[in-house]
Coordinates of C-alpha atoms in Angstrom, one line a residue:
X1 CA 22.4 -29.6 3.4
X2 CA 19.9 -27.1 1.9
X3 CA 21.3 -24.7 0.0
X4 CA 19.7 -20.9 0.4
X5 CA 20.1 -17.8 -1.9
X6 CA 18.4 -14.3 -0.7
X7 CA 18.3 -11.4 -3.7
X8 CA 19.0 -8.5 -1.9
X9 CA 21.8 -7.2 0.0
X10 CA 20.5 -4.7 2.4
X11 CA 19.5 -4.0 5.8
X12 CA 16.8 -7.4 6.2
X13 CA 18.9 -9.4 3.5
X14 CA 22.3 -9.6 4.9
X15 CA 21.5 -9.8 8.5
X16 CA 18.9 -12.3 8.2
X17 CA 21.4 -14.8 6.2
X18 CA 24.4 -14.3 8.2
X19 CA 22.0 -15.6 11.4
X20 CA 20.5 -18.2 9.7
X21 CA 24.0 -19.4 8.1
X22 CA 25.1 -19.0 11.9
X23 CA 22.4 -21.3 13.0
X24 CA 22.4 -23.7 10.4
X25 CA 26.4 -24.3 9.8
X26 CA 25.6 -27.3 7.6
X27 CA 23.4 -25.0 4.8
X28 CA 24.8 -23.0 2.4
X29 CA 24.0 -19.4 2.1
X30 CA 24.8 -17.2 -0.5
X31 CA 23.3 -13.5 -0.8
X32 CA 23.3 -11.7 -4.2
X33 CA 22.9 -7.9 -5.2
X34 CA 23.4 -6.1 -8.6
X35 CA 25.0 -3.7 -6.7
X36 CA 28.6 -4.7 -7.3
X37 CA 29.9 -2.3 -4.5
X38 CA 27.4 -3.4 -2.1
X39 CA 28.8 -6.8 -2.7
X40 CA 32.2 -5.8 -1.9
X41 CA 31.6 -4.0 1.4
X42 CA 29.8 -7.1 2.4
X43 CA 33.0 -9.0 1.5
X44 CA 35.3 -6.5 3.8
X45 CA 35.5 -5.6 7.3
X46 CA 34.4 -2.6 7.0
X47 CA 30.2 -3.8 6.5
X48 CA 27.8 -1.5 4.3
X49 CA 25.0 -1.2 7.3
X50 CA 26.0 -0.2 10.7
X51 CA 23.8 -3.1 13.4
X52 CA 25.4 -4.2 17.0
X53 CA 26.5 -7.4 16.4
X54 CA 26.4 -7.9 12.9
X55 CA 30.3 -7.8 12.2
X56 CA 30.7 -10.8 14.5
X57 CA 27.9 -13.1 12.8
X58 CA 29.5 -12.0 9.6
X59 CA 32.8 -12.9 10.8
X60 CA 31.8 -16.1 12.0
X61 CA 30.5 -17.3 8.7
X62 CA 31.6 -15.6 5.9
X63 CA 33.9 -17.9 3.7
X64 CA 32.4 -20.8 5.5
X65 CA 28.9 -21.4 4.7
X66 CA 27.9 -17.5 4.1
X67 CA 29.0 -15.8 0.8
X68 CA 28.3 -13.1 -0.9
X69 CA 28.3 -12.7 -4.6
X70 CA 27.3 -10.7 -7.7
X71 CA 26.8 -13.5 -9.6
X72 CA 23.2 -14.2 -9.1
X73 CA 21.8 -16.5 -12.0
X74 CA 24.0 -18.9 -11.1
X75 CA 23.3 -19.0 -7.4
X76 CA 19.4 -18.5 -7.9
X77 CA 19.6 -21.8 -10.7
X78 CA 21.0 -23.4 -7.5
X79 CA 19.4 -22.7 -4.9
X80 CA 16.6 -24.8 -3.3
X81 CA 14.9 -21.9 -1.4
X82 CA 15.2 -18.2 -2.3
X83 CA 14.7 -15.5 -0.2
X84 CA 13.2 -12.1 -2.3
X85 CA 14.5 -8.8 0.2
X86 CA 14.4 -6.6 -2.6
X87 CA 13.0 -3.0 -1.9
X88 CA 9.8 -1.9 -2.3
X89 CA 9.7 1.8 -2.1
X90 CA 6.9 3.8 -2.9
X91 CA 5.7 4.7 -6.1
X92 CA 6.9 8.4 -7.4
X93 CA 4.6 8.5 -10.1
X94 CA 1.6 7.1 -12.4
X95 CA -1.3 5.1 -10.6
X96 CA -1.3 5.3 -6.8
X97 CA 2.1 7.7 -6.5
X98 CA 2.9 8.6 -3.1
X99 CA 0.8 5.4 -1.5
X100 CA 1.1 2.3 -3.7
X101 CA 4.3 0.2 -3.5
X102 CA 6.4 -0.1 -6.9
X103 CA 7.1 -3.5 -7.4
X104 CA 9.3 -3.4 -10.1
X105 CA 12.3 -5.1 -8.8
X106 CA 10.2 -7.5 -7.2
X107 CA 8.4 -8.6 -11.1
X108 CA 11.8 -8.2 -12.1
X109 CA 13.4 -10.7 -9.8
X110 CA 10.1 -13.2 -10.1
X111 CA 11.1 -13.3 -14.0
X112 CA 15.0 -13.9 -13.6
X113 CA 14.3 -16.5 -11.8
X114 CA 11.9 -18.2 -13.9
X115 CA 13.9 -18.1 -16.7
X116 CA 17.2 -19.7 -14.8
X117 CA 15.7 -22.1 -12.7
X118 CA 16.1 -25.6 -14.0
X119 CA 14.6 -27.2 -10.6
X120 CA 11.6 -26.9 -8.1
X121 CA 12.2 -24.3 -5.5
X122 CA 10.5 -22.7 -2.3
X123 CA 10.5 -19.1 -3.2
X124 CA 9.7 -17.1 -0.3
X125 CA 9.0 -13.2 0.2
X126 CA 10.8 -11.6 3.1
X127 CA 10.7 -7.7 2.3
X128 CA 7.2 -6.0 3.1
X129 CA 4.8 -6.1 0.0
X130 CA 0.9 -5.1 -0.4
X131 CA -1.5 -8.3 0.6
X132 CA -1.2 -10.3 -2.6
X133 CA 2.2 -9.9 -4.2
X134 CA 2.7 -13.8 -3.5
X135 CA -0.2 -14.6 -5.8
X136 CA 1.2 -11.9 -8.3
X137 CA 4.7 -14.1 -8.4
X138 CA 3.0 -17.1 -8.5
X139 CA 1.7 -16.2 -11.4
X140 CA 4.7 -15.1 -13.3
X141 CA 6.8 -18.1 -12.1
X142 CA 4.1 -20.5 -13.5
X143 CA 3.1 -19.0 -16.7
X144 CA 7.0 -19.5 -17.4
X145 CA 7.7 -22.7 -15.8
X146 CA 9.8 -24.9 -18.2
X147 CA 8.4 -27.5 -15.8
X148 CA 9.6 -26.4 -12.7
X149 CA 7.3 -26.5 -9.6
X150 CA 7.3 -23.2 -7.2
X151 CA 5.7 -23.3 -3.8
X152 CA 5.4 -19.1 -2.7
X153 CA 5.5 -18.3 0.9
X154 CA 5.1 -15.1 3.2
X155 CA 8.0 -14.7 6.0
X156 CA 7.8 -11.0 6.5
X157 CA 10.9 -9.5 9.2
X158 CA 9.6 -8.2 12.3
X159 CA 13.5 -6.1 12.7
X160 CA 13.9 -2.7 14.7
X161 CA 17.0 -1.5 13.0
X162 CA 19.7 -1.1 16.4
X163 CA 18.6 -4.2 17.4
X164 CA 18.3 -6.5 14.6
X165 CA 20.5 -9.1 15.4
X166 CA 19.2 -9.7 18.4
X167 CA 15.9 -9.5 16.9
X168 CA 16.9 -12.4 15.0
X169 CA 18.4 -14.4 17.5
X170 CA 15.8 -14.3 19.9
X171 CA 12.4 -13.6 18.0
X172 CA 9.3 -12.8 19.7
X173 CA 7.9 -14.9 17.0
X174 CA 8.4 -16.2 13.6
X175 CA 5.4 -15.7 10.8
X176 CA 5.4 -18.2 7.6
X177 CA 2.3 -18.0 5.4
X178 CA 1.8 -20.8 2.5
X179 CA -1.0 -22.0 0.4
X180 CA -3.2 -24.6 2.3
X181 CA -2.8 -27.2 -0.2
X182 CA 0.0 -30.6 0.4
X183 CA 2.7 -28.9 -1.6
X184 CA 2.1 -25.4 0.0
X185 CA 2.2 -27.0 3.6
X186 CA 5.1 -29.4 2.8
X187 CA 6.9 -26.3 1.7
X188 CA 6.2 -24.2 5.2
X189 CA 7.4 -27.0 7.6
X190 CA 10.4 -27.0 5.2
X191 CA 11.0 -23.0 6.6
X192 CA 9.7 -23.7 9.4
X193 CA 12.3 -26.7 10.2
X194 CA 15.3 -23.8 9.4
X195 CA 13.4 -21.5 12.2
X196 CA 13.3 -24.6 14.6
X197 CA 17.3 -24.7 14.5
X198 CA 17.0 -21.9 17.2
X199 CA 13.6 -20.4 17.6
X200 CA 10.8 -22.2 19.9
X201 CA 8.5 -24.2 18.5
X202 CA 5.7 -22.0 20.0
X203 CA 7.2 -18.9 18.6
X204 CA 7.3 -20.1 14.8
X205 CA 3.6 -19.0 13.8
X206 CA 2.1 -20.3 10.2
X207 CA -0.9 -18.9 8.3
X208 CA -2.3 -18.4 5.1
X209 CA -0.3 -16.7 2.5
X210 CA -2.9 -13.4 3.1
X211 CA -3.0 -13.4 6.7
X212 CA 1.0 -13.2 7.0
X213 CA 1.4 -10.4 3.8
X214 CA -1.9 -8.5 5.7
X215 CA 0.1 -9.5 9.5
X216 CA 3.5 -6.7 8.5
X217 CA 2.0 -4.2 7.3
X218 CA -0.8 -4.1 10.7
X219 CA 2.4 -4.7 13.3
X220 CA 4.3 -1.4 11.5
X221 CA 0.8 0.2 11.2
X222 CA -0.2 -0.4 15.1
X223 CA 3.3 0.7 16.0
X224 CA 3.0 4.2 14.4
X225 CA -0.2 4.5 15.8
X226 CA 0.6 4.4 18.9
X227 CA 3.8 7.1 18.4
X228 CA 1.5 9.3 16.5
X229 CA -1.0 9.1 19.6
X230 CA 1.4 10.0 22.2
X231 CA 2.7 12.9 20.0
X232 CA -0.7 14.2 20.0
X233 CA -0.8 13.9 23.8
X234 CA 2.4 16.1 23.8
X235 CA 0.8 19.2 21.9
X236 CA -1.8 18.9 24.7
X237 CA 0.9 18.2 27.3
X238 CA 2.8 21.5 26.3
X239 CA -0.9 23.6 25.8
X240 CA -2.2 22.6 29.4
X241 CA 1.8 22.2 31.6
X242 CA 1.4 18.3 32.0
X243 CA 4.4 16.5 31.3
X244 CA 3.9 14.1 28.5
X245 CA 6.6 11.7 30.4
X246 CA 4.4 11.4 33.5
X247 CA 1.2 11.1 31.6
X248 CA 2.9 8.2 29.5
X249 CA 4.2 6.6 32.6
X250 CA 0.9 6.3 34.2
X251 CA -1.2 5.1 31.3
X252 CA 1.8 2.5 30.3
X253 CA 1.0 0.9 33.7
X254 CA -2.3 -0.4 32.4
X255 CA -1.6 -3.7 31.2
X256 CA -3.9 -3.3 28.4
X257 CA -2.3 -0.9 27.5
X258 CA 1.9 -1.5 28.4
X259 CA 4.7 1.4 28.4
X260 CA 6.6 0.6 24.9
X261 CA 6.2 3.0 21.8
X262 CA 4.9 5.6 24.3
X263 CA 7.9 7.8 24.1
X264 CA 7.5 11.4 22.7
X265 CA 9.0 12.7 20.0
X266 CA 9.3 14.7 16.7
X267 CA 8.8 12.0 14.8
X268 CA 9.1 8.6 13.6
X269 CA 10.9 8.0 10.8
X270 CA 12.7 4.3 9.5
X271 CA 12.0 3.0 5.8
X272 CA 8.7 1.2 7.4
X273 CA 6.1 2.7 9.0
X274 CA 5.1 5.4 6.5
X275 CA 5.8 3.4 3.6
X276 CA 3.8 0.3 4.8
X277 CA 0.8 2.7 6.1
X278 CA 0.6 4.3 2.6
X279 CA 0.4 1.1 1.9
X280 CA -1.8 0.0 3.5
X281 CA -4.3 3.5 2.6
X282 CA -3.7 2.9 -1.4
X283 CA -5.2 -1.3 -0.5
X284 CA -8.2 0.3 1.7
X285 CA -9.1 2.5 -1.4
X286 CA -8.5 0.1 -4.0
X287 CA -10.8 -2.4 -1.7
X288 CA -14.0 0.5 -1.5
X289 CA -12.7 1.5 2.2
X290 CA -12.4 5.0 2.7
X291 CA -13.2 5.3 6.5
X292 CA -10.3 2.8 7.0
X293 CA -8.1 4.6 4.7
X294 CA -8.8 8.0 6.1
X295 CA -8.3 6.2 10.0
X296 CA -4.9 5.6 8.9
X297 CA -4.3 8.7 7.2
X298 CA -4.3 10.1 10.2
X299 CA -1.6 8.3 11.5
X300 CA 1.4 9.6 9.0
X301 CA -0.8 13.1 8.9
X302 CA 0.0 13.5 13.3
X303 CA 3.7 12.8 12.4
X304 CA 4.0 15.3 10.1
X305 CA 2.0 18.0 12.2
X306 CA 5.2 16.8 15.0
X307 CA 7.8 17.3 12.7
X308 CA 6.1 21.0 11.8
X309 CA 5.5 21.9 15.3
X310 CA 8.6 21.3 16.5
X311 CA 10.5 23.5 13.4
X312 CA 7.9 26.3 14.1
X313 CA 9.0 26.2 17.8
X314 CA 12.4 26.8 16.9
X315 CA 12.1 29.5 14.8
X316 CA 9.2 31.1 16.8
X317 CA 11.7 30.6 19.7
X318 CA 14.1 32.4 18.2
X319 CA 12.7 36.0 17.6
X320 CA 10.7 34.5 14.9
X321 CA 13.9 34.4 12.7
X322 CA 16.8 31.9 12.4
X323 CA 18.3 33.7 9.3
X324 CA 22.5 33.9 9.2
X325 CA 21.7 32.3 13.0
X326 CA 23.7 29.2 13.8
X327 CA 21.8 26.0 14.7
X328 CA 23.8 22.7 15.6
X329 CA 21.7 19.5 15.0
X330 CA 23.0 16.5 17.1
X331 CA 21.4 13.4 15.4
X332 CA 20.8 13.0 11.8
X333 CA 20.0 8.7 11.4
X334 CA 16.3 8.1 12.1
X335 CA 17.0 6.1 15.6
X336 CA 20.0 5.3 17.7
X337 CA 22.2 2.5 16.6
X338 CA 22.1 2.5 13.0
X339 CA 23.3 4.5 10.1
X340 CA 19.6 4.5 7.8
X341 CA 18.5 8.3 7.9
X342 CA 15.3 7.3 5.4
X343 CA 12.3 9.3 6.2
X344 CA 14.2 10.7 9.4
X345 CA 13.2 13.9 11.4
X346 CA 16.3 15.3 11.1
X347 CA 16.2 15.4 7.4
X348 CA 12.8 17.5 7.4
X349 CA 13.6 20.0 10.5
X350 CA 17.5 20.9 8.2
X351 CA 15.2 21.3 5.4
X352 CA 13.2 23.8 7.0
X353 CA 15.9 25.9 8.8
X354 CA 17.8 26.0 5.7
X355 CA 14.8 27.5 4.1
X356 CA 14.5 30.3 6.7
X357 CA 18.0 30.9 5.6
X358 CA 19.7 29.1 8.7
X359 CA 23.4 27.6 9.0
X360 CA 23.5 24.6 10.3
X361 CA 26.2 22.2 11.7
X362 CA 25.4 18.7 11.6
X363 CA 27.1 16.0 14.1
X364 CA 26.0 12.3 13.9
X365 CA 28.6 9.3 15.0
X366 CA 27.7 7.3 12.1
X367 CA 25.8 8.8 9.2
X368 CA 28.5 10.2 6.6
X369 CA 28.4 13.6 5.7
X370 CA 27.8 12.1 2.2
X371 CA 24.6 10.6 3.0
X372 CA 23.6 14.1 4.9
X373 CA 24.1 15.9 1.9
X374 CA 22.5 13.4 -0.3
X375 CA 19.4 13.5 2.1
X376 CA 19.3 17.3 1.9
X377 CA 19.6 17.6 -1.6
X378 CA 16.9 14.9 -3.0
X379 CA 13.6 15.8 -4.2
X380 CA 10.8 14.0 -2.5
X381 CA 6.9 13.6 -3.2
X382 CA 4.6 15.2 -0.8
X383 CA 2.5 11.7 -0.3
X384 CA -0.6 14.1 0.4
X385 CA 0.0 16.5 -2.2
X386 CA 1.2 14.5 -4.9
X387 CA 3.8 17.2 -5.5
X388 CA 7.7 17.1 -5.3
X389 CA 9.2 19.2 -2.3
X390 CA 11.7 21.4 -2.4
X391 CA 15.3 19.7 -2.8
X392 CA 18.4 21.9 -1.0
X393 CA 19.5 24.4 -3.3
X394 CA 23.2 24.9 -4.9
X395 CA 23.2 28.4 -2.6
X396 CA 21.7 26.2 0.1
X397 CA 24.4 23.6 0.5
X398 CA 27.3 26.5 1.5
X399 CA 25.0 26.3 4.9
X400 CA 25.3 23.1 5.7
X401 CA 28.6 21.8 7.5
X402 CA 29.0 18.1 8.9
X403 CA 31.3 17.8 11.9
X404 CA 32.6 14.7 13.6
X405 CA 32.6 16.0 17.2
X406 CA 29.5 17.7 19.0
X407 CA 31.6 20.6 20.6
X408 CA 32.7 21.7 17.8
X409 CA 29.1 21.2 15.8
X410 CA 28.1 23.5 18.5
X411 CA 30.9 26.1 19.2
X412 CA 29.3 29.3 18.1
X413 CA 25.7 28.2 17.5
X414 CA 22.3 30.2 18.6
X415 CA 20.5 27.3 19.2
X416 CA 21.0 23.2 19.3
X417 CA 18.7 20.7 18.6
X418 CA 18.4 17.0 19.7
X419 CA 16.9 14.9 16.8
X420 CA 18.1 11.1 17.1
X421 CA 18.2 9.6 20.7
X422 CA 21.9 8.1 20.8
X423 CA 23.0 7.7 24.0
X424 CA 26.1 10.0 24.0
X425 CA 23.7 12.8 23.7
X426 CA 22.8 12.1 27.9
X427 CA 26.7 12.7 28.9
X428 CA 27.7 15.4 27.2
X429 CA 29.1 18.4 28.8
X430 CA 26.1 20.7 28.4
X431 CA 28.1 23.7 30.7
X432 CA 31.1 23.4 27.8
X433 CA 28.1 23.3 25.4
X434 CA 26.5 26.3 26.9
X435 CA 30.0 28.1 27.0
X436 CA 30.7 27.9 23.4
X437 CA 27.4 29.3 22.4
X438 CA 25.8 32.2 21.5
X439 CA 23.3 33.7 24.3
X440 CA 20.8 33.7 25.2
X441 CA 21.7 29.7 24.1
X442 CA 18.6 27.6 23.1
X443 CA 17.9 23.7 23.6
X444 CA 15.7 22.1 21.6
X445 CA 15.4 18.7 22.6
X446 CA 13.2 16.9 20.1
X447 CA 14.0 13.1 21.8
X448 CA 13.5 14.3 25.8
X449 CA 17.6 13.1 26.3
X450 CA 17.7 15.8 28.5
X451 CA 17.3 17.3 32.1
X452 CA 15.8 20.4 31.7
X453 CA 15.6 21.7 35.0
X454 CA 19.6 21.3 34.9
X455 CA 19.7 22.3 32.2
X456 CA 18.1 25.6 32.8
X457 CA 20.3 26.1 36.1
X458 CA 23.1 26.1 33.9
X459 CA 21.4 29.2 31.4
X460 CA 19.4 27.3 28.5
X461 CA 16.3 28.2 27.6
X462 CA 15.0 25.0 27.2
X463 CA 12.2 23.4 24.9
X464 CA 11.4 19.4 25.9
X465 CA 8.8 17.9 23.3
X466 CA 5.4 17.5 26.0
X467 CA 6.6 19.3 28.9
X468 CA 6.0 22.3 30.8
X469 CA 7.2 24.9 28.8
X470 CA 10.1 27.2 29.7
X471 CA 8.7 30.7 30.5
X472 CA 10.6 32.4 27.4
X473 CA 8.4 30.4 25.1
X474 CA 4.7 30.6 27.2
X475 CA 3.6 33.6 24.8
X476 CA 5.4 31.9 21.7
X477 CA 2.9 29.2 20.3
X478 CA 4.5 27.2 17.9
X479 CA 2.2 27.5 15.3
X480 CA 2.1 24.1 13.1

């Protein structure tokens, strides 16, 4: 029996632990969070994060070899291997704000466990973090020893939140990075042997320590590039009356090439790919690379020229003016399948309408109007400017309504817009939609859900991110 303690409760901590207590039955695994409400939900049946599948894993193991618990000295003291999934976000302020990731909980969580830990243990870092935060642990852990050996390893999550679970079950592959010395190596098979419970030999890849902290932040990084590219195709798309669809159909059928991340939008968003490329900017500059920084710049700086094209289309749309106009915003989490709105589209298109003095009614089937008005309200740094953005204002919040069914988000609205791609949003009545709304009634579909051509039969006037643009809007550039 190996017994297994992960600091850090959230949406890589807890499903990561319930699969691995599924797969290893004999092990014990406890997860521990400060957050004492956190805890609880994880101990109800009512779960904190919304993922397919993740109730029954939790089900299946909690109270059997899967706890959870606030009590994290004691479970860290006894603990052979501990797992750090302890957020990184990026820095607000001081050296490297708005690109550098703040590490403090990560220093803080190296010292508690230094000064509880009465045994050797294999400490391993699971959350994304710069390329050399393992030596920076190793470090703390052995300048405060008391005698006890650590061996530090890299296992950074490869997760799409929506799919996670199955992510975890069935792994494209497995990364564990350890120093290249007997103890270090001893150490990886010793992860490696947990993995081997249920992932392929083949699939379980191990490196150096560098090469698997450098490995996340390139997969996130190659990711967005590839989003930001085709978003770039769809200003052209729209400018020349291709179809963005078609032209991502026919270069996804290279095989160098392949069809996945090629869909258009108005945006990534997720807690990963602009954190990690920031990231990985502030580590170019610190390492005397500007080109490289600047190369990946460019990345975050297309997905922000998306999410301001596509506002500036609606309100262009629109008589130039959306002020005291309705606007119903189907979609507020970053993706389908989860609840996590961080860094979402949604968030920065509600920001702008409200500024231009818009109401808008907000439907999402899992994000709580809570978390909406959280999101809207909180003051964020412009990573490029260094300067905060403007928060929702007191007045600002009598605009906003959250509804829990779409026909009624939309009853009365000028114009609708399609920000997160859940599937309801294909088989909805669009004619009852249509019915309700003011004319002439706009769609702006910022995930392509949508048929526009029947849509336009039925009376729309219809905007598709990188298609042929609806004749009301040919001599209405959206000016980003």
């Amino acid at each position: 029996m190996v017994k297994i303690c992960c600091i850090g409760a959230g949406y890589v901590g807890g499903p990561t632990m319930a699969v691995i207590a599924l797969k290893c039955p004999e092990s014990e695994v406890v997860v521990v969070d400060i957050c004492a409400s956190r805890i609880d939900a994880w101990n109800r049946d009512k779960l904190p994060i919304y993922e397919p599948g993740l109730d029954d894993v939790v089900k299946a193991c909690r109270g059997r070899n899967l706890f959870f618990s606030t009590d994290i000295e004691k479970h860290v003291a006894d603990a052979e291997i501990l797992f750090l999934s302890v957020n990184t976000p990026t820095k607000t302020s001081g050296l490297g704000a708005g690109k550098a990731a703040d590490l403090t909980f990560w220093e803080k969580a190296a010292r508690m466990i230094a000064d509880v830990s009465n045994s050797d243990k294999i400490v391993v870092e699971k959350s994304t973090v710069p390329v050399k935060t393992a030596e920076a642990i190793e470090k703390i852990l052995n300048h405060n020893n008391n005698g006890v050996k650590y061996q530090v390893l890299s296992n950074p999550e490869f997760l799409s939140e929506g799919t996670a679970i199955e992510d975890l079950l069935y792994p494209e592959r497995v990364l564990i990075g350890g120093r290249e010395t007997p103890e270090g190596q001893k150490a990886v098979q010793t992860l490696k042997d947990i993995y081997a419970r249920w992932v392929p030999d083949d699939l379980i890849i191990t490196t150096n320590l560098w090469s698997a902290e450098l490995s996340k932040l390139a997969s996130n990084a190659f990711q967005a590039q590839r989003v930001s590219s085709i978003n770039a195709m769809s200003a052209l798309c729209e400018a020349t009356g291709a179809s963005v669809s078609e032209v991502a159909y026919a270069i996804g059928m290279d095989s160098r090439i392949g069809p996945k991340f090629l869909n258009s939008s108005v945006g990534f968003g997720g807690s990963c790919f602009q954190k990690d490329i920031l990231n990985l900017v502030y580590i170019c500059e610190c390492n005397g690379l500007p080109e490289v920084a600047n190369y990946w710049k460019q990345v975050i700086k297309i997905n922000d020229y998306q999410k301001r094209r596509f506002l500036n289309r609606v309100i262009s749309s629109m008589f130039n003016t959306v002020s005291g106009k309705k606007i119903a915003i189907l979609g507020f989490a970053f993706k389908k399948d989860t609840a996590d709105t961080r860094e979402s589209a949604s968030i920065f298109v509600s920001q702008g309408l409200l500024r231009e003095k818009a109401n808008i009614s907000i439907y999402d089937p899992k994000v709580t109007e809570d978390q909406i008005q959280y999101d809207l309200a909180t003051n964020k740094l412009d990573w490029d400017n260094q300067v905060p953005q403007q928060p929702m204002s007191p007045t600002a919040r009598k605009q906003v309504t959250v509804m829990w069914d779409p026909y009624e988000a939309t009853k009365g609205a000028h114009g609708v817009c399609i920000l997160t791609e859940w599937d309801e949003f294909k088989d909805l009545d669009y004619k009852k939609i249509y019915d309700g709304m003011q004319k002439p009634a706009f769609m702006f579909d910022g995930r392509n859900m949508v048929d526009p051509v029947k849509l336009r039969e039925i009376g729309f006037i219809v905007y598709s991110i990188g298609r042929p643009l609806d004749p009301w809007l040919l001599d209405m550039p959206a000016v980003a």
